[in-house]
PDB file of C-alpha atoms in Angstrom:
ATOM      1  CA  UNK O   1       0.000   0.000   0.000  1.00 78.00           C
ATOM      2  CA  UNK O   2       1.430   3.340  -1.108  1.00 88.00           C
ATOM      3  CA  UNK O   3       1.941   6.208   1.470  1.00 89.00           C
ATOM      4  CA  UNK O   4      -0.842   7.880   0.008  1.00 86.00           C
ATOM      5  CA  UNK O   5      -3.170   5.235   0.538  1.00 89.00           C
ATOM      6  CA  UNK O   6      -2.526   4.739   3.765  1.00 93.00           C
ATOM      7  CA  UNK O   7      -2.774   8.587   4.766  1.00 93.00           C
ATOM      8  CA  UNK O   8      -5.989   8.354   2.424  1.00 92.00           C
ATOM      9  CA  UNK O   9      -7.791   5.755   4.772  1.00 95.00           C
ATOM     10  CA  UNK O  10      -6.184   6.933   8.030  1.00 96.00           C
ATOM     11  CA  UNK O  11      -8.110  10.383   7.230  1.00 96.00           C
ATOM     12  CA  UNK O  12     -11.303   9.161   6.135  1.00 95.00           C
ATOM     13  CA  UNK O  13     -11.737   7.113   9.207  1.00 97.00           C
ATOM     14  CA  UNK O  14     -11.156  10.092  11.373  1.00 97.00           C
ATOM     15  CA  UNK O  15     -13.420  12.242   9.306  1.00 97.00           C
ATOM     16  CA  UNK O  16     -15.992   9.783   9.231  1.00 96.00           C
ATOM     17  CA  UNK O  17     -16.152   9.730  12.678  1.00 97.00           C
ATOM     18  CA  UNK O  18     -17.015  13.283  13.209  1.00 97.00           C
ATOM     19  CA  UNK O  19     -21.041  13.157  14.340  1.00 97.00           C
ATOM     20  CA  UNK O  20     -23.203  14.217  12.017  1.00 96.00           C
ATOM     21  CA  UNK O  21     -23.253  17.616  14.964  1.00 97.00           C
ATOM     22  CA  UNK O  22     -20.038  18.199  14.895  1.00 97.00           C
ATOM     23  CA  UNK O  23     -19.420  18.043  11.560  1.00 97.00           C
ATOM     24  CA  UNK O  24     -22.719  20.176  10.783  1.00 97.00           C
ATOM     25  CA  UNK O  25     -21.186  22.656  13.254  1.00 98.00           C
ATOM     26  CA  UNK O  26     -17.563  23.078  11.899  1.00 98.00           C
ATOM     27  CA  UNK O  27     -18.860  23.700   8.663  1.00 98.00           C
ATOM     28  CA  UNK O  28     -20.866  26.440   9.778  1.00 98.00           C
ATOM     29  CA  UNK O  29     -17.601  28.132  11.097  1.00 99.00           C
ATOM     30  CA  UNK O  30     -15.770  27.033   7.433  1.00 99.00           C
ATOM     31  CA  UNK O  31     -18.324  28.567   5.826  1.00 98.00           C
ATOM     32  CA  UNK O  32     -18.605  31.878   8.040  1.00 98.00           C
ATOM     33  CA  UNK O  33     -14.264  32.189   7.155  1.00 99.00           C
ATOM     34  CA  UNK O  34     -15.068  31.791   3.620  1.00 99.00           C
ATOM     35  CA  UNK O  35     -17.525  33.895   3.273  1.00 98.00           C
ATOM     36  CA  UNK O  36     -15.329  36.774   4.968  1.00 98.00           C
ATOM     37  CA  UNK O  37     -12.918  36.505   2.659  1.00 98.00           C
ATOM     38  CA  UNK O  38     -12.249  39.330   0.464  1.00 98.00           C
ATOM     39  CA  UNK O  39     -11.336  37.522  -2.053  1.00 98.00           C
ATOM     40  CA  UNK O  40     -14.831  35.855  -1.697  1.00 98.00           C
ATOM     41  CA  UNK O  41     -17.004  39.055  -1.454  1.00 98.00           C
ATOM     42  CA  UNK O  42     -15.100  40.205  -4.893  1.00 98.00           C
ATOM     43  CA  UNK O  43     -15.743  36.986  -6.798  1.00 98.00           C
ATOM     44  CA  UNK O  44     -18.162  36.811  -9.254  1.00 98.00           C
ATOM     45  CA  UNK O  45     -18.065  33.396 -10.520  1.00 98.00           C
ATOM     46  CA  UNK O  46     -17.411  30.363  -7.973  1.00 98.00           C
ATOM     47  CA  UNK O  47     -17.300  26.953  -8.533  1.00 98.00           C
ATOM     48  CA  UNK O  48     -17.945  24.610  -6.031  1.00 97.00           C
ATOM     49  CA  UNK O  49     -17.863  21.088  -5.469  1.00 93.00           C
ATOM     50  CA  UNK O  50     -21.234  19.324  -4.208  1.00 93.00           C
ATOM     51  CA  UNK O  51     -20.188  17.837  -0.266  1.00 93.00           C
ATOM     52  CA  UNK O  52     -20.835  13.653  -0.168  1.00 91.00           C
ATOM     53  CA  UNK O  53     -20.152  11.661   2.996  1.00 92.00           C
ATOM     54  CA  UNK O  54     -18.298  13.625   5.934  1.00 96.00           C
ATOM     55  CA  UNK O  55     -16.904  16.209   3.486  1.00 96.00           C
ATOM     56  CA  UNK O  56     -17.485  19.924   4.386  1.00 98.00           C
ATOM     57  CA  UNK O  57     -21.171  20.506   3.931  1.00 97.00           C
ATOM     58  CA  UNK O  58     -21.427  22.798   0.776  1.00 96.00           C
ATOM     59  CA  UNK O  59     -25.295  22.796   0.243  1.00 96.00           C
ATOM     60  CA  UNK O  60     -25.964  26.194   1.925  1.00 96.00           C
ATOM     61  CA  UNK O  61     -22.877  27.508   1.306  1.00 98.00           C
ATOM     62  CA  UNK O  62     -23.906  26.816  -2.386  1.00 97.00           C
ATOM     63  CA  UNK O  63     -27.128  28.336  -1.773  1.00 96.00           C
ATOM     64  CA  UNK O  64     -26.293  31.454   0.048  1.00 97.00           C
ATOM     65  CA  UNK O  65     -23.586  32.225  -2.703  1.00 98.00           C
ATOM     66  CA  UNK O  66     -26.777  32.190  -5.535  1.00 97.00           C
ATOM     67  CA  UNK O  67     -28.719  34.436  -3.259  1.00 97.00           C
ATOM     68  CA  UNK O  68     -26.244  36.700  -3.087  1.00 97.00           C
ATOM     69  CA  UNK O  69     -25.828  36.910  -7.093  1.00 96.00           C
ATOM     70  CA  UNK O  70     -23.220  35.642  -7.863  1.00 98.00           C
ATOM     71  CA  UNK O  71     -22.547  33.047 -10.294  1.00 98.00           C
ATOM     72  CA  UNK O  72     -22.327  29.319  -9.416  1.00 97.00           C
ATOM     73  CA  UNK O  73     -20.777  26.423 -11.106  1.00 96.00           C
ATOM     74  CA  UNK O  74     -21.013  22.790 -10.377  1.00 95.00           C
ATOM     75  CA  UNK O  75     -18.860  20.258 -12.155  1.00 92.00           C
ATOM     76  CA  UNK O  76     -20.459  17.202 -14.191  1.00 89.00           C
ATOM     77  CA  UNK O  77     -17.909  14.337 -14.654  1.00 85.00           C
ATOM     78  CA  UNK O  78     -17.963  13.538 -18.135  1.00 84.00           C
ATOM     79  CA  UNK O  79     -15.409  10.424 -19.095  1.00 84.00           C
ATOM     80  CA  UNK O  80     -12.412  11.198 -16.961  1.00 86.00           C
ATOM     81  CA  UNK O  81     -12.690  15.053 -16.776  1.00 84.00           C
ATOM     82  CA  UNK O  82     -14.816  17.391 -15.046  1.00 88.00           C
ATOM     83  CA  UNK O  83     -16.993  20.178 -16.676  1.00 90.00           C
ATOM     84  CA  UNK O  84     -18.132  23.119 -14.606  1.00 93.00           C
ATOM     85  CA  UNK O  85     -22.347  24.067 -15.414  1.00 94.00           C
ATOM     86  CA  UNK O  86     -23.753  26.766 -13.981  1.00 95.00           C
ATOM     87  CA  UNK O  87     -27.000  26.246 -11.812  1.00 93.00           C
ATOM     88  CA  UNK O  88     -29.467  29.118 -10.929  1.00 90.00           C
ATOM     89  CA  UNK O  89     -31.274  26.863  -8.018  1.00 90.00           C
ATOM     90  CA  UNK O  90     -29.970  24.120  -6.240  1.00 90.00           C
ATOM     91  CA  UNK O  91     -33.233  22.182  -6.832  1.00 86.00           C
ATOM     92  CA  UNK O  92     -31.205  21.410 -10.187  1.00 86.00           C
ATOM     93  CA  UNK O  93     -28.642  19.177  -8.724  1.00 84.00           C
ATOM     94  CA  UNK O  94     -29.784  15.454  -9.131  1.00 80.00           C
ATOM     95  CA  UNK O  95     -27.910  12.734  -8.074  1.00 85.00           C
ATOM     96  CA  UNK O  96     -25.031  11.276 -10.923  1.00 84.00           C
ATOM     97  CA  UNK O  97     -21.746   9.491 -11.092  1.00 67.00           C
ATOM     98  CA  UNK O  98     -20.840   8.445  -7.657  1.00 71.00           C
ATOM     99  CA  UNK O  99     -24.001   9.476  -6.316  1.00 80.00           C
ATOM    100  CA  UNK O 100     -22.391  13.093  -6.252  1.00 83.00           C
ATOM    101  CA  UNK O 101     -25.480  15.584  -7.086  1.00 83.00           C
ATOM    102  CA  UNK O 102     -24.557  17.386 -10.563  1.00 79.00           C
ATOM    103  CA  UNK O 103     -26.396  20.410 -12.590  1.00 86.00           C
ATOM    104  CA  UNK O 104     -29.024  18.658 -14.864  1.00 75.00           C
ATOM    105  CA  UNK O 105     -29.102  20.994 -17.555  1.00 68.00           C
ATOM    106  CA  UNK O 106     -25.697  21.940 -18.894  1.00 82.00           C
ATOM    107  CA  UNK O 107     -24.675  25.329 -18.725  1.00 91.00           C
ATOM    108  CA  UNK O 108     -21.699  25.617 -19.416  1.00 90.00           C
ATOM    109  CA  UNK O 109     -18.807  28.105 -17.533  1.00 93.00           C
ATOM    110  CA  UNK O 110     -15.957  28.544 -19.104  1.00 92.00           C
ATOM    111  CA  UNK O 111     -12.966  28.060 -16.720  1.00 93.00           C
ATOM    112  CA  UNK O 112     -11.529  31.439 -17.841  1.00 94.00           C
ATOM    113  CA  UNK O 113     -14.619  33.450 -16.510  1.00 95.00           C
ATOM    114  CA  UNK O 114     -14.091  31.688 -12.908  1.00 97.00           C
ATOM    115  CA  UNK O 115     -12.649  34.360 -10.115  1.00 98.00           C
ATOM    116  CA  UNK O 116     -12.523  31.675  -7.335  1.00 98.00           C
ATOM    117  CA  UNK O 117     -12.679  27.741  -6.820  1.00 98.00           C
ATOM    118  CA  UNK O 118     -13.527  25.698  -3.988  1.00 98.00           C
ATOM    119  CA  UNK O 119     -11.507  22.284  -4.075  1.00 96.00           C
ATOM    120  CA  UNK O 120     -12.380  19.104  -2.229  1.00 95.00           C
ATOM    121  CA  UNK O 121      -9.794  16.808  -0.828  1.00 95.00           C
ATOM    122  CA  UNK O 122      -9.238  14.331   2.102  1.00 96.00           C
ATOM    123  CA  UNK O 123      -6.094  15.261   2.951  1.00 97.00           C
ATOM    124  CA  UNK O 124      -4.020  18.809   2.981  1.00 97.00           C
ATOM    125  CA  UNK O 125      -0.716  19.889   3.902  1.00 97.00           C
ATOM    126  CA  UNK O 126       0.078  23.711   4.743  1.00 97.00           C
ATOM    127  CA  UNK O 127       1.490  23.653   1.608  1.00 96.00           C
ATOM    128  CA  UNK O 128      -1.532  23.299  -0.246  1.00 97.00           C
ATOM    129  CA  UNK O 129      -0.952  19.759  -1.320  1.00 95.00           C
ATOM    130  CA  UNK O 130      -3.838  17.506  -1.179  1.00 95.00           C
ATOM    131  CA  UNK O 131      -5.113  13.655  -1.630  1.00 93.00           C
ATOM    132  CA  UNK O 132      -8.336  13.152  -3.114  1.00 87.00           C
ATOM    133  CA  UNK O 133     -10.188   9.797  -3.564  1.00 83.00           C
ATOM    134  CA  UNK O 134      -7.359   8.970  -5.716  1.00 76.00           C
ATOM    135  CA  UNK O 135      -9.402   8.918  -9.360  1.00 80.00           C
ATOM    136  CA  UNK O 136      -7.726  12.410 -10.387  1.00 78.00           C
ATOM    137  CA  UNK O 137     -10.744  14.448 -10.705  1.00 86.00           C
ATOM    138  CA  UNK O 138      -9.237  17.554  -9.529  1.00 88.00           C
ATOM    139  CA  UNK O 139      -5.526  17.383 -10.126  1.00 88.00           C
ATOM    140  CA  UNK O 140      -6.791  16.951 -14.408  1.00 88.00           C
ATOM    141  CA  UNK O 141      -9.392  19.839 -13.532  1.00 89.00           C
ATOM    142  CA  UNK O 142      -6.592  21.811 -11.709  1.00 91.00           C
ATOM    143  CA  UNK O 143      -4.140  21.680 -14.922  1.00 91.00           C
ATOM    144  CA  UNK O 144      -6.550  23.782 -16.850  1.00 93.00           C
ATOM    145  CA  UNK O 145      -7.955  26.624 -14.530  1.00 94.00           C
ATOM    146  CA  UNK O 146      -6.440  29.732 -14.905  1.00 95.00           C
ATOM    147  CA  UNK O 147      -3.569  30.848 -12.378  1.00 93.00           C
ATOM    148  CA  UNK O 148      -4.979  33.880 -11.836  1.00 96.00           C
ATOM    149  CA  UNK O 149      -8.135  31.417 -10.207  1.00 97.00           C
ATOM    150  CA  UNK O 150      -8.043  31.130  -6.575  1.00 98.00           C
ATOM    151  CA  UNK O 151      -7.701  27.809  -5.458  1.00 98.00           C
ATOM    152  CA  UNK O 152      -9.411  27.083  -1.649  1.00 98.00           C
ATOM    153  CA  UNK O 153      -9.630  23.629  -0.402  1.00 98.00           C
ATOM    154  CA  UNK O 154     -12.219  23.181   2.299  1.00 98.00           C
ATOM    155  CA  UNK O 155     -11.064  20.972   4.966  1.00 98.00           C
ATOM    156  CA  UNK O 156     -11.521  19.793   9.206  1.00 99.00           C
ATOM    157  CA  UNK O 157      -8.829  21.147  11.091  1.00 98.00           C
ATOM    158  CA  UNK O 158      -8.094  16.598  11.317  1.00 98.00           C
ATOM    159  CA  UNK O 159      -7.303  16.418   7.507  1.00 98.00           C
ATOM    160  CA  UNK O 160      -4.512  18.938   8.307  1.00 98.00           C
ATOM    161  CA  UNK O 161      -1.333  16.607   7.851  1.00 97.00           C
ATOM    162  CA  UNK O 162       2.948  17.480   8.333  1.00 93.00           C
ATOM    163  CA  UNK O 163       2.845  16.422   4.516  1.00 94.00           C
ATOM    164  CA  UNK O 164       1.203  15.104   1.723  1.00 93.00           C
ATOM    165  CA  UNK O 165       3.339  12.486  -0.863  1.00 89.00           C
ATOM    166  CA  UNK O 166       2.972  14.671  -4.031  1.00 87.00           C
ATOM    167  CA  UNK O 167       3.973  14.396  -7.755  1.00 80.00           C
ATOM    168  CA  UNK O 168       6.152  17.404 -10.010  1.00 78.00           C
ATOM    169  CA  UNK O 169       2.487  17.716 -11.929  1.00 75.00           C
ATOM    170  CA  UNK O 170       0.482  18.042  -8.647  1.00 82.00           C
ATOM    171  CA  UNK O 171      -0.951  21.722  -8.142  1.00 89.00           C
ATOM    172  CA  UNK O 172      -1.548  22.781  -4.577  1.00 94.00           C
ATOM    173  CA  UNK O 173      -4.609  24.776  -3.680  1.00 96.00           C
ATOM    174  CA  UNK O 174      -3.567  28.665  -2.434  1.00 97.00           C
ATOM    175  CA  UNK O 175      -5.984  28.991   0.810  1.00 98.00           C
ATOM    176  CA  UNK O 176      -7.137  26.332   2.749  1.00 99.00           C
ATOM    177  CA  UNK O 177      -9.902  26.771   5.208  1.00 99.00           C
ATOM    178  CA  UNK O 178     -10.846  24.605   8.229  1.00 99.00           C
ATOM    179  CA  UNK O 179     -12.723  25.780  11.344  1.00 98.00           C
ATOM    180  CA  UNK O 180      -9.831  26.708  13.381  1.00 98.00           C
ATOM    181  CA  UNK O 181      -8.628  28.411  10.709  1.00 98.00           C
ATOM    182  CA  UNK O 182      -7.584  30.194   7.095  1.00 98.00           C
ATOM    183  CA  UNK O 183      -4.085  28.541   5.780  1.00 98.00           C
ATOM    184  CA  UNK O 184      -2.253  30.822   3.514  1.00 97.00           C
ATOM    185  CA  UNK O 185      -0.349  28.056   1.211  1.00 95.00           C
ATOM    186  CA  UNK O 186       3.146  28.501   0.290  1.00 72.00           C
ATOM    187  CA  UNK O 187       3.698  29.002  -2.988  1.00 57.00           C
TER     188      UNK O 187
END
């Protein structure tokens, strides 16, 4: 088993053990430091990832970011990529690949027109490193935004690792935010 593995399951069992409280209340406070952010307030266009399992709950973070008027993408995995549609109501999201919900209707958002993205993972270092599920959703996605993007994983303060094994290709995320709080990545 590679050292990635092994920090991949060793994190998911602690995250899964958060109660469904606990984590329901940490992602209040995740959500209150992103939505504080400067950098936040000024986006228009955000792209977020839809929260399975014991991820960071991104359902009303999702829906407080449309009420506010901004513009909201979702990805839809098509193949081995992910394409970003934008959804006007979270009502749209229906259940797809992996049981993650996805837009229904495809609108498309160009990754160009995005001012901020909000990247899952299981594990992070401070160094903005991360392990996903280990299918390499995000590291293709990551290859093709924009640098100018900002790049926030969402994270517990218990997915916070010394370091993550990473590859010359790998692209760290710039900010990640847990409840304790806001790491500023070194880049």
């Amino acid at each position: 088993m590679s050292k990635k593995q092994i920090l991949r399951r060793e994190i998911l069992k602690l995250r899964d053990g958060l109660l469904p409280e606990e984590r329901g209340e940490k992602s209040k406070r995740i959500r209150g430091k992103l939505f504080a952010l400067p950098e936040f307030k000024a986006a228009k266009t955000v792209l977020f990832y839809s929260a399975k399992g014991s991820e960071v709950e991104t359902k009303r973070a999702i829906k407080k970011t449309l009420s506010s008027g901004k513009k909201v993408g979702l990805p839809i995995v098509k193949g081995k990529n992910l394409f970003f549609s934008q959804i006007l109501q979270f009502g749209e999201l229906s259940p797809s690949t992996f049981g993650i919900l996805e837009p229904k209707e495809c609108r498309p958002i160009s990754l160009d027109k995005a001012d901020l993205t909000i990247i899952p993972g299981i594990a992070f270092d401070t160094q903005g490193n991360r392990i996903g599920f280990g299918k390499g959703f995000y590291d293709r996605f990551l290859e093709k935004i924009p640098e100018r993007v900002l790049k926030i994983g969402l994270a517990f303060e218990l997915q916070i690792t010394a370091t993550v094994p990473k590859t010359l290709t790998d692209i760290p995320v710039d900010k990640i935010i847990t409840e304790k709080r806001i790491i500023k990545c070194n880049q």
